Structures are given as structure tokens and as C-alpha cells.
Short mmCIF file of C-alpha atoms in Angstrom, two decimals:
data_model
loop_
_atom_site.label_atom_id
_atom_site.label_comp_id
_atom_site.label_asym_id
_atom_site.label_seq_id
_atom_site.Cartn_x
_atom_site.Cartn_y
_atom_site.Cartn_z
CA PRO A 1 -6.55 -1.67 -5.83
CA ARG A 2 -8.06 0.01 -8.94
CA ARG A 3 -11.43 -0.64 -10.55
CA VAL A 4 -10.19 0.19 -14.03
CA ALA A 5 -7.21 -2.16 -13.58
CA ALA A 6 -9.47 -5.04 -12.52
CA VAL A 7 -11.74 -4.55 -15.52
CA SER A 8 -8.97 -4.04 -18.09
CA MET A 9 -6.86 -6.94 -16.78
CA ALA A 10 -9.81 -9.32 -16.94
CA LYS A 11 -10.43 -8.32 -20.54
CA ARG A 12 -6.76 -8.63 -21.49
CA VAL A 13 -6.26 -12.05 -19.88
CA GLY A 14 -9.55 -13.23 -21.41
CA ASP A 15 -8.32 -12.18 -24.85
CA GLU A 16 -4.99 -13.94 -24.28
CA LEU A 17 -6.75 -17.18 -23.36
CA GLY A 18 -8.80 -17.16 -26.55
CA ASP A 19 -11.40 -19.92 -26.44
CA HIS A 20 -11.10 -20.10 -22.65
CA GLY A 21 -11.68 -16.37 -22.18
CA ASP A 22 -15.10 -16.98 -20.63
CA ARG A 23 -13.32 -18.40 -17.57
CA VAL A 24 -11.92 -14.95 -16.67
CA ALA A 25 -14.10 -12.43 -14.83
CA TYR A 26 -13.89 -9.28 -12.76
CA GLN A 27 -15.72 -8.10 -9.66
CA ILE A 28 -15.82 -4.47 -8.55
CA ARG A 29 -18.32 -2.67 -6.39
CA PHE A 30 -21.85 -2.98 -7.84
CA GLU A 31 -20.54 -4.61 -11.02
CA GLY A 32 -19.09 -7.94 -12.11
CA THR A 33 -19.01 -10.71 -14.71
CA VAL A 34 -18.54 -13.73 -12.42
CA SER A 35 -20.26 -16.94 -13.54
CA PRO A 36 -20.11 -20.65 -12.60
CA LYS A 37 -17.38 -21.06 -15.26
CA THR A 38 -15.07 -18.49 -13.68
CA ALA A 39 -11.59 -19.80 -12.85
CA ILE A 40 -9.70 -16.48 -12.62
CA LYS A 41 -11.27 -13.46 -10.94
CA PHE A 42 -9.86 -9.95 -10.81
CA MET A 43 -11.22 -7.81 -7.99
CA THR A 44 -10.43 -4.78 -5.89
CA ASP A 45 -9.07 -5.13 -2.35
CA GLY A 46 -12.37 -3.95 -0.86
CA VAL A 47 -14.27 -6.75 -2.61
CA LEU A 48 -11.88 -9.39 -1.29
CA LEU A 49 -12.11 -7.99 2.25
CA ARG A 50 -15.88 -8.43 2.13
CA GLU A 51 -15.42 -12.02 0.95
CA VAL A 52 -13.02 -12.72 3.83
CA ALA A 53 -15.63 -11.39 6.24
CA LEU A 54 -18.15 -13.88 4.83
CA ASP A 55 -15.77 -16.86 4.69
CA ILE A 56 -12.59 -16.50 6.72
CA ALA A 57 -11.08 -19.59 5.06
CA LEU A 58 -11.79 -18.40 1.49
CA ARG A 59 -12.67 -21.99 0.58
CA LYS A 60 -13.49 -21.26 -3.06
CA TYR A 61 -9.97 -20.00 -3.85
CA SER A 62 -6.74 -21.92 -4.30
CA ALA A 63 -4.46 -18.89 -4.75
CA VAL A 64 -4.67 -15.18 -4.00
CA VAL A 65 -2.45 -12.61 -5.69
CA ILE A 66 -2.19 -9.14 -4.10
CA ASP A 67 -0.70 -6.75 -6.63
CA GLU A 68 0.62 -3.20 -6.13
CA ALA A 69 1.26 -3.95 -2.46
CA HIS A 70 3.65 -0.99 -2.22
CA GLU A 71 0.70 1.42 -2.21
CA ARG A 72 0.12 0.39 1.43
CA SER A 73 -3.47 1.58 1.68
CA VAL A 74 -5.39 0.67 4.84
CA ASN A 75 -7.38 -1.92 2.88
CA THR A 76 -4.23 -3.51 1.49
CA ASP A 77 -2.50 -3.67 4.88
CA ILE A 78 -5.58 -5.18 6.53
CA LEU A 79 -5.93 -7.62 3.67
CA ILE A 80 -2.30 -8.76 3.90
CA GLY A 81 -2.64 -9.20 7.67
CA MET A 82 -5.84 -11.19 7.22
CA MET A 83 -4.37 -13.36 4.48
CA SER A 84 -1.35 -14.26 6.62
CA ARG A 85 -3.81 -15.85 9.05
CA VAL A 86 -6.00 -17.38 6.34
CA VAL A 87 -2.96 -19.21 4.93
CA ARG A 88 -2.29 -20.75 8.37
CA LEU A 89 -5.95 -21.69 8.77
CA ARG A 90 -6.06 -23.42 5.38
CA ASP A 91 -2.90 -25.36 6.21
CA GLU A 92 -4.55 -26.65 9.38
CA MET A 93 -7.77 -27.48 7.55
CA ALA A 94 -5.84 -29.34 4.85
CA LEU A 95 -4.26 -31.60 7.49
CA GLU A 96 -7.68 -32.52 8.85
CA ASP A 97 -9.47 -32.82 5.50
CA PRO A 98 -7.45 -33.86 2.40
CA SER A 99 -10.18 -32.47 0.11
CA ILE A 100 -9.25 -28.95 1.26
CA LYS A 101 -6.10 -27.65 -0.37
CA PRO A 102 -3.63 -25.17 1.17
CA LEU A 103 -3.96 -21.57 0.01
CA LYS A 104 -1.13 -19.93 -1.90
CA LEU A 105 -0.53 -16.21 -1.24
CA ILE A 106 1.53 -14.10 -3.66
CA ILE A 107 2.29 -10.48 -2.77
CA MET A 108 3.56 -8.50 -5.76
CA SER A 109 5.01 -5.06 -6.38
CA ALA A 110 7.66 -3.39 -8.50
CA THR A 111 8.86 -1.10 -5.70
CA LEU A 112 8.03 -2.92 -2.48
CA ARG A 113 10.07 -2.47 0.71
CA ILE A 114 10.69 -6.17 1.24
CA THR A 115 11.82 -5.90 4.86
CA ASP A 116 8.30 -4.90 5.97
CA PHE A 117 7.31 -8.49 5.19
CA THR A 118 10.43 -10.64 5.50
CA GLU A 119 11.45 -9.24 8.91
CA ASN A 120 7.98 -9.04 10.43
CA LYS A 121 7.66 -12.03 12.78
CA THR A 122 4.09 -11.08 13.68
CA LEU A 123 3.02 -11.24 10.06
CA PHE A 124 4.92 -14.36 8.96
CA ASP A 125 6.59 -16.82 11.38
CA LYS A 126 9.08 -17.76 8.69
CA PRO A 127 10.24 -15.19 6.13
CA PRO A 128 8.44 -15.90 2.87
CA PRO A 129 10.60 -16.63 -0.18
CA VAL A 130 11.36 -13.61 -2.35
CA VAL A 131 11.17 -14.08 -6.11
CA GLN A 132 12.56 -11.39 -8.38
CA ALA A 133 11.08 -11.43 -11.87
CA GLU A 134 12.88 -9.08 -14.21
CA GLY A 135 10.38 -7.24 -16.36
CA ARG A 136 11.01 -5.81 -19.79
CA GLN A 137 11.46 -2.08 -19.36
CA PHE A 138 12.61 0.20 -22.14
CA THR A 139 14.95 3.09 -21.45
CA VAL A 140 13.28 6.19 -19.99
CA THR A 141 15.17 9.51 -19.97
CA ASN A 142 14.31 11.79 -17.05
CA HIS A 143 14.34 15.56 -17.62
CA PHE A 144 14.39 17.62 -14.42
CA ALA A 145 13.21 21.21 -14.37
CA ARG A 146 15.81 23.87 -13.67
CA GLN A 147 13.42 25.60 -11.25
CA THR A 148 10.64 24.22 -9.08
CA ARG A 149 7.73 26.60 -9.52
CA HIS A 150 4.72 27.02 -7.30
CA ASP A 151 2.10 27.24 -10.08
CA TYR A 152 2.84 23.81 -11.47
CA VAL A 153 -0.46 23.51 -13.38
CA GLU A 154 0.43 26.58 -15.42
CA GLU A 155 3.94 25.24 -15.97
CA LEU A 156 2.50 21.94 -17.17
CA PHE A 157 0.28 23.81 -19.63
CA LYS A 158 3.30 25.61 -21.09
CA LYS A 159 5.42 22.46 -21.15
CA ILE A 160 2.75 20.32 -22.81
CA SER A 161 1.98 23.01 -25.38
CA LYS A 162 5.63 23.25 -26.41
CA ALA A 163 6.18 19.48 -26.28
CA HIS A 164 3.15 18.84 -28.47
CA LYS A 165 4.65 21.08 -31.12
CA LYS A 166 8.21 19.75 -30.87
CA LEU A 167 8.05 16.05 -30.01
CA PRO A 168 7.61 13.13 -32.42
CA PRO A 169 4.38 11.10 -32.34
CA GLY A 170 3.51 9.42 -29.05
CA GLY A 171 0.98 9.74 -26.28
CA PHE A 172 1.30 12.09 -23.29
CA LEU A 173 0.50 10.97 -19.73
CA VAL A 174 0.24 13.93 -17.36
CA PHE A 175 0.15 13.45 -13.57
CA LEU A 176 -1.85 15.94 -11.47
CA THR A 177 -3.21 15.82 -7.92
CA GLY A 178 -7.00 15.86 -8.37
CA GLN A 179 -10.12 16.19 -10.47
CA ASN A 180 -10.22 19.97 -10.22
CA GLU A 181 -6.74 20.43 -11.70
CA ILE A 182 -7.52 17.90 -14.42
CA THR A 183 -10.71 19.75 -15.38
CA HIS A 184 -8.98 23.13 -15.64
CA LEU A 185 -5.93 21.92 -17.53
CA SER A 186 -8.16 19.99 -19.92
CA LYS A 187 -10.19 23.14 -20.58
CA LYS A 188 -7.06 25.22 -21.25
CA LEU A 189 -5.60 22.64 -23.63
CA LYS A 190 -8.85 22.24 -25.56
CA GLU A 191 -9.16 26.01 -25.94
CA ALA A 192 -5.54 26.38 -27.03
CA PHE A 193 -5.66 23.58 -29.61
CA LYS A 194 -9.27 23.79 -30.79
CA ILE A 195 -8.24 24.37 -34.44
CA GLY A 196 -5.17 22.17 -34.36
CA THR A 197 -2.62 25.00 -34.09
CA MET A 198 -0.76 26.56 -31.23
CA ALA A 199 -2.62 29.32 -29.43
CA ALA A 200 -0.88 32.66 -28.89
CA GLY A 201 -0.43 31.90 -25.19
CA PRO A 202 -2.25 31.10 -22.01
CA GLN A 203 -5.37 33.19 -21.43
CA VAL A 204 -5.84 32.33 -17.74
CA ARG A 205 -3.34 31.48 -15.04
CA ILE A 206 -4.44 28.45 -13.07
CA SER A 207 -2.60 26.96 -10.13
CA GLY A 208 -3.43 24.40 -7.47
CA GLN A 209 -4.40 27.20 -5.06
CA ASP A 210 -6.20 29.49 -7.54
CA ALA A 211 -8.60 26.81 -8.78
CA PRO A 212 -12.12 26.72 -7.33
CA ALA A 213 -12.15 24.52 -4.26
CA GLU A 214 -13.91 21.18 -4.19
CA ALA A 215 -14.12 18.69 -1.35
CA GLU A 216 -11.68 16.36 -3.10
CA ASP A 217 -9.23 19.11 -3.99
CA VAL A 218 -8.98 21.32 -0.89
CA ASP A 219 -5.39 21.85 0.28
CA PHE A 220 -5.73 22.34 4.03
CA GLY A 221 -2.04 22.46 4.74
CA GLY A 222 -0.68 24.59 1.91
CA LEU A 223 1.99 23.59 -0.56
CA MET A 224 5.39 22.60 0.68
CA GLU A 225 7.56 24.85 -1.45
CA GLU A 226 7.92 28.54 -2.14
CA GLU A 227 7.51 30.21 -5.52
CA LEU A 228 11.07 29.18 -6.36
CA ASP A 229 12.93 26.65 -4.27
CA SER A 230 16.03 28.13 -2.70
CA ASP A 231 18.23 25.25 -3.84
CA ASP A 232 17.23 25.49 -7.48
CA GLU A 233 19.19 28.53 -8.57
CA SER A 234 22.62 27.03 -7.89
CA VAL A 235 22.06 23.91 -9.96
CA HIS A 236 22.32 23.82 -13.76
CA PHE A 237 20.67 21.15 -15.86
CA GLU A 238 20.88 20.36 -19.54
CA GLY A 239 17.10 20.59 -19.81
CA ASP A 240 17.02 24.41 -19.50
CA ASP A 241 13.52 25.89 -19.39
CA ASN A 242 14.51 28.60 -21.86
CA ASP A 243 15.43 26.38 -24.78
CA ASP A 244 14.14 23.32 -26.57
CA ALA A 245 17.04 20.98 -25.78
CA GLU A 246 14.86 18.75 -23.61
CA PHE A 247 12.58 18.09 -26.59
CA ASP A 248 15.46 16.96 -28.81
CA VAL A 249 14.95 13.23 -28.32
CA GLY A 250 17.46 12.22 -30.99
CA GLU A 251 14.94 10.77 -33.43
CA ASP A 252 14.60 11.56 -37.10
CA GLU A 253 10.85 11.27 -37.04
CA GLU A 254 8.18 13.53 -38.38
CA VAL A 255 6.69 16.17 -36.13
CA GLY A 256 3.80 14.91 -34.04
CA PRO A 257 0.17 15.35 -35.02
CA ALA A 258 -1.35 18.83 -34.83
CA LYS A 259 -4.48 17.87 -32.90
CA MET A 260 -4.91 16.70 -29.33
CA HIS A 261 -7.24 14.06 -27.97
CA VAL A 262 -7.52 14.93 -24.27
CA LEU A 263 -8.97 12.43 -21.77
CA PRO A 264 -9.28 12.58 -17.96
CA LEU A 265 -8.49 9.68 -15.63
CA TYR A 266 -9.28 9.75 -11.92
CA SER A 267 -10.90 7.45 -9.37
CA LEU A 268 -14.34 9.10 -9.25
CA LEU A 269 -14.73 8.90 -13.03
CA PRO A 270 -17.24 6.21 -14.08
CA THR A 271 -15.56 2.96 -15.07
CA LYS A 272 -16.70 3.20 -18.71
CA GLU A 273 -15.16 6.65 -18.98
CA GLN A 274 -11.90 5.40 -17.44
CA LEU A 275 -11.68 2.62 -20.01
CA ARG A 276 -11.65 5.18 -22.84
CA VAL A 277 -7.92 5.67 -22.25
CA PHE A 278 -7.28 2.26 -23.83
CA GLU A 279 -8.97 3.23 -27.09
CA PRO A 280 -6.77 4.55 -29.93
CA PRO A 281 -7.05 8.32 -30.53
CA PRO A 282 -8.67 9.67 -33.73
CA ASP A 283 -6.43 9.79 -36.79
CA GLY A 284 -4.12 12.78 -36.79
CA SER A 285 -4.45 13.34 -33.02
CA ARG A 286 -2.07 12.88 -30.12
CA LEU A 287 -3.48 11.11 -27.06
CA VAL A 288 -3.12 13.28 -23.94
CA ILE A 289 -4.25 11.71 -20.66
CA LEU A 290 -4.61 13.94 -17.61
CA ALA A 291 -4.52 11.63 -14.60
CA THR A 292 -4.13 11.39 -10.86
CA ASN A 293 -1.99 8.66 -9.28
CA VAL A 294 -4.64 6.17 -10.50
CA ALA A 295 -2.42 5.84 -13.59
CA GLU A 296 0.76 5.39 -11.57
CA THR A 297 0.53 1.62 -11.32
CA SER A 298 -1.46 -1.33 -12.64
CA LEU A 299 -2.21 0.23 -16.02
CA THR A 300 -0.28 0.00 -19.27
CA ILE A 301 -1.84 2.49 -21.64
CA PRO A 302 -0.91 1.78 -25.27
CA GLY A 303 1.11 4.41 -27.10
CA ILE A 304 2.34 6.42 -24.09
CA ARG A 305 5.87 7.66 -24.76
CA TYR A 306 6.04 10.86 -22.74
CA VAL A 307 5.21 11.42 -19.06
CA PHE A 308 4.79 14.84 -17.43
CA ASP A 309 5.04 14.59 -13.65
CA CYS A 310 4.05 17.40 -11.28
CA GLY A 311 5.73 15.43 -8.46
CA ARG A 312 2.83 15.85 -6.09
CA SER A 313 -0.21 13.93 -4.92
CA LYS A 314 -3.13 14.45 -2.59
CA GLU A 315 -2.76 12.50 0.64
CA ARG A 316 -5.06 11.98 3.57
CA LYS A 317 -3.57 13.49 6.73
CA TYR A 318 -4.64 13.15 10.35
CA ASP A 319 -3.92 15.69 13.08
CA GLU A 320 -3.80 13.70 16.32
CA LYS A 321 -4.16 16.82 18.46
CA THR A 322 -7.30 18.17 16.78
CA GLY A 323 -8.69 14.85 15.54
CA VAL A 324 -9.19 16.38 12.08
CA GLN A 325 -8.61 14.51 8.83
CA SER A 326 -7.81 16.47 5.68
CA PHE A 327 -6.42 16.09 2.19
CA GLU A 328 -3.13 17.86 1.57
CA ILE A 329 -1.01 18.25 -1.54
CA SER A 330 2.50 17.04 -0.83
CA TRP A 331 5.55 15.59 -2.56
CA ILE A 332 5.40 11.98 -3.68
CA SER A 333 8.10 9.44 -2.87
CA LYS A 334 11.06 8.53 -5.04
CA ALA A 335 9.50 5.12 -5.59
CA SER A 336 6.31 6.77 -6.89
CA ALA A 337 8.32 9.12 -9.11
CA ASN A 338 10.08 6.12 -10.64
CA GLN A 339 6.76 4.36 -11.13
CA ARG A 340 5.38 7.39 -12.95
CA ALA A 341 8.45 7.65 -15.17
CA GLY A 342 8.20 3.96 -15.95
CA ARG A 343 4.81 4.49 -17.60
CA ALA A 344 6.72 5.99 -20.55
CA GLY A 345 8.83 2.88 -21.06
CA ARG A 346 6.26 0.12 -21.22
CA THR A 347 5.96 -0.24 -24.98
CA GLY A 348 9.13 1.54 -26.19
CA PRO A 349 11.83 4.08 -25.21
CA GLY A 350 10.31 7.12 -23.52
CA HIS A 351 10.90 10.42 -21.76
CA CYS A 352 9.71 11.80 -18.42
CA TYR A 353 9.52 15.57 -17.88
CA ARG A 354 9.57 16.39 -14.17
CA MET A 355 8.17 19.71 -12.94
CA TYR A 356 10.73 19.85 -10.14
CA SER A 357 14.51 20.07 -9.87
CA SER A 358 16.87 17.26 -8.98
CA ALA A 359 17.79 19.21 -5.83
CA VAL A 360 14.18 19.08 -4.63
CA TYR A 361 13.95 15.42 -5.63
CA GLU A 362 17.00 14.48 -3.56
CA ARG A 363 16.11 16.64 -0.56
CA ASP A 364 12.31 16.46 -0.21
CA PHE A 365 11.27 13.12 -1.72
CA ARG A 366 11.16 10.16 0.67
CA ASP A 367 12.40 6.80 -0.57
CA PHE A 368 9.00 5.17 0.01
CA ALA A 369 5.54 6.50 0.77
CA GLU A 370 4.38 6.30 4.37
CA PRO A 371 1.74 3.58 4.88
CA GLU A 372 -1.75 5.08 5.00
CA ILE A 373 -2.45 3.41 8.34
CA LEU A 374 0.09 5.76 9.97
CA ARG A 375 -1.91 8.73 8.65
CA MET A 376 -5.34 7.57 9.82
CA PRO A 377 -7.23 7.73 13.14
CA ILE A 378 -6.80 4.35 14.75
CA GLU A 379 -10.45 4.19 15.91
CA GLY A 380 -11.71 3.71 12.37
CA VAL A 381 -9.23 0.91 11.72
CA VAL A 382 -10.20 -0.85 14.96
CA LEU A 383 -13.91 -0.66 14.17
CA GLN A 384 -13.29 -1.90 10.63
CA LEU A 385 -11.53 -4.95 12.06
CA LYS A 386 -14.26 -5.50 14.65
CA ALA A 387 -16.85 -5.35 11.87
CA MET A 388 -15.05 -8.35 10.37
CA ASN A 389 -15.65 -10.27 13.63
CA LEU A 390 -12.04 -10.18 14.81
CA GLN A 391 -11.87 -10.67 18.57
CA HIS A 392 -8.37 -9.51 19.51
CA VAL A 393 -7.60 -6.48 17.39
CA VAL A 394 -4.56 -5.50 19.46
CA ASN A 395 -2.78 -8.63 18.18
CA PHE A 396 -3.63 -8.06 14.53
CA PRO A 397 -0.55 -8.67 12.29
CA PHE A 398 -0.20 -5.34 10.48
CA PRO A 399 2.70 -5.12 7.99
CA THR A 400 3.48 -1.80 9.71
CA PRO A 401 1.86 -1.54 13.16
CA PRO A 402 0.14 1.78 13.98
CA ASP A 403 2.40 4.08 15.96
CA ARG A 404 -0.46 5.46 18.07
CA PRO A 405 -1.91 3.72 21.13
CA TYR A 406 -5.14 1.83 20.70
CA PRO A 407 -8.17 3.64 22.12
CA GLN A 408 -9.68 2.61 25.44
CA PRO A 409 -13.40 2.82 26.22
CA ALA A 410 -13.03 5.73 28.67
CA LYS A 411 -11.38 7.84 25.98
CA SER A 412 -13.50 7.00 22.97
CA PRO A 413 -17.25 7.68 22.75
CA ARG A 414 -17.33 5.26 19.85
CA SER A 415 -16.84 2.39 22.26
CA ASP A 416 -20.03 3.02 24.19
CA PRO A 417 -22.44 0.13 24.87
CA GLN A 418 -24.40 0.89 21.70
CA CYS A 419 -21.36 -0.11 19.67
CA LEU A 420 -19.62 -2.74 21.78
CA SER A 421 -21.31 -4.76 24.47
CA SER A 422 -18.14 -5.69 26.36
CA HIS A 423 -15.73 -3.59 28.43
CA SER A 424 -12.99 -3.44 25.85
CA LEU A 425 -12.96 -2.07 22.34
CA LEU A 426 -10.07 -4.34 21.53
CA ALA A 427 -11.16 -7.73 22.83
CA SER A 428 -14.93 -7.73 22.57
CA PRO A 429 -16.39 -10.39 20.29
CA ALA A 430 -19.80 -8.69 20.29
CA PHE A 431 -20.43 -6.14 17.57
CA SER A 432 -23.79 -4.48 17.06
CA SER A 433 -25.50 -3.04 13.98
CA SER A 434 -24.90 0.39 15.51
CA ALA A 435 -21.17 -0.24 15.47
CA THR A 436 -21.31 -1.47 11.89
CA SER A 437 -22.75 1.88 10.89
CA THR A 438 -20.13 3.68 12.97
CA ALA A 439 -17.32 1.71 11.28
CA ALA A 440 -18.53 3.00 7.90
CA SER A 441 -18.38 6.60 9.12
CA PRO A 442 -15.21 8.58 8.35
CA THR A 443 -15.62 10.79 11.42
CA PRO A 444 -12.98 10.16 14.11
CA SER A 445 -13.80 10.23 17.76
CA PRO A 446 -12.91 13.41 19.68
#
């Protein structure tokens, strides 16, 4: 699901194959290295959806691997539903024409809720086999905060500043919710460490609500916790905020480098800039990556030993009563928190510093993230499926079916004759250019 993952994986697999590296390519929006020699292609889910729309049987592929399926984006859910039907179609075609081979479908994830797929009769008639491949994961020690503070960006600045001074060598990966927070924290760190020494203290207090608002970073719903969570005070943790015990990692190594090499990582960053995180930092500098949940999965950044997790992410929300979509900052799931912590244990033992208490983690964090399709207006999903020439959308095999009723023509202006030429938005095979434009629009119907 990530551009930077598709590009970096293609490069890594090409390097591993040596002389056969020219057979590996990637394809992302507006960019790709595909050639007639290509045998393995890494692509984003959006690219594959467009290919399915052009050839429903995907005749040029023998196997499709869908990775990071636990993210459950609308694209991923639609893609999995489509592929369940493509596999059946290829089986039927193979019986009629021996030159056409069946298609293999592999759905992968480290934290997938398996029952969404194995117990979904609409998706798969027979439960697909489940293969558990144990990965090599080094030990990661989690350090919870004693108090869950509202101004988590400021707390991260203090924590990173102290950790940089106290911890042995190793890269920092810091999770924030958006570009705006990344920009401000980056500025504060660069100002504080511009001469390679600790600054006297923070000059400006920055929080998620104080920062200048941008379209990507507006919090329409407000944060979910108060200045101090009421459950925090009664719980004591070894990682007290007032001492340095949490930075005693039990290693007799030299103190880390004095300088910082700070890099941003978020989805709107140009691909070339995103790939800078894989480059080694300058000599005598500690790599510090300020990232959104783009870095949560898919990527293994060399040298990362310490993760700093704000415990929040920006999610798209939909108010069914008002028909308004918005981005809100909210708690992540336990599965996402474990994924973030795991980034510190990819190449060696690591530590994860969580900007929230264990009480908040146990009480407010869901086990798994809610599928995006349950947080989206159903009209857009229906039109996206109709744009792919699907006739009976109501029967589409979603991994998690939408919990809202499908729109009917009398209720939705989007289903007027300019968009669909039949009487039903759900069953009409006819789809006009006007509807194609409407499907690309993020505006829900009133």
C-alpha cells in the first residue's frame, strides 16, 4: 500500500537476485521501471485495481501477493474482494484452456484478524489455508509513560532530547500524526542541536492543537484525552518521567553521537525524499526519522534501535447524520502499537518509548483498527465499484461488509440519469463518463 515500500522492495529484491536483478521492477502512480524482461513487479494497491479494471482475469500474472492486509484500507478491501472472484474466474478459464494457468492469491500480514477471511463464506467458499511463518524478531522493551499528556509533541521533544544525550548509538524512529507536527518538531530539534550540544530548553511550546492548521492536519473532533488522564495517577511504572531509568538500557557502550540527522517521512513527501531514510547518516550523527504511520509497516529502516510512539494517528471519519467527512486525531489500535514497537527490533534488540500510560493502552486502544470502509460514505465505494464495470454491487464480497444500507436512487442525487442510465445504482451495468468523474470526487451525497 506504500509507494516507498514498492520502490525500496524492488531495489532490495533486485540486489538479492544479482545478475537477474533486471527482472524485478516497480510500478507506482506516474512512475515505473517495468520492461519486457520483468518477472516480479511491486506495485501499490491502486495500480493493481486499475489493472483489474482493464483485464478482470489478470492474464499476465501467475501469482498475486497482497501484503499489509491488516491496514484494511478501502482499496485493499476492494482488491481482496475482486481477487477472490478473479481466482475463481482463472480456475474456470484453466479448465477450458490448458494454456491458461490458475492464479495463486497470497494475503499476508503480521497482525491480521484471520477470521475476517476464514469465516467469510461470501469471500471464500472454502476457508483458505493459513500458513504461519515465524519471522526473526529481536527483543523490544516497551517503556510506558507514567502520565498521558495532552501536548504530546512537546513531550516528544523533551523525551528525544534527553534520549539523544543518554542512549547508546542507534537510530530514532518517531511516530507523529501528520506533516504539520513533523515540520514543527523537526524545526525544534534542528534549532536545539544546531551546534551538536544540548540546548538550554524548549523555546516554543508546540502541541497538536497549537500548530498552524493545514488541510491534512485539522483535528475536527478534538483529542480524546484530557491534559492528564484520570487513570494515570494511580499507576506507578519503572520508567518514571522524573529520572533517567528508562534510558538505562543495560549496555556498556559509548554515549551516542552528539549531532542529529533529522529526516521527515510522510505520504505526500516526494518518493525520492522518502527514500533518503535508507541512506546512512553522516559520520558522527544519529539518524532521527520523524514519520507518520507510513513507517508503521512495510519498511525496515537500517539502524533503527529506538522508537518513540505518540500512540495516535489521523483517521478519516464520516458523520452519517451530517454527511461530512473529516480527519480526526485518535488512538491507534494495539495491533498498530505493536507494529510500531516492532520497528525497533528488526536488526537488533531495541526499545520503544510510548507517550501514553499502560492504563490508557489497556482501556482506550482497540485490539484491531476498524476497516476504513466502515468509516466512509457508501456512495463513493459504490461508484468506485461501478467504475470498474461491476454489475451487482450489492453482492460484492467485502471482507467486512459495510454496516450502512446501500443508497437508492430516490435518496442519492449521485444516481441521477447523468451518472447511471438504469433505475438502480446497484444493478445498472451502464456507467457514463459523468459518473466516472463523480466516482473520483470525494464529496458525499447529501
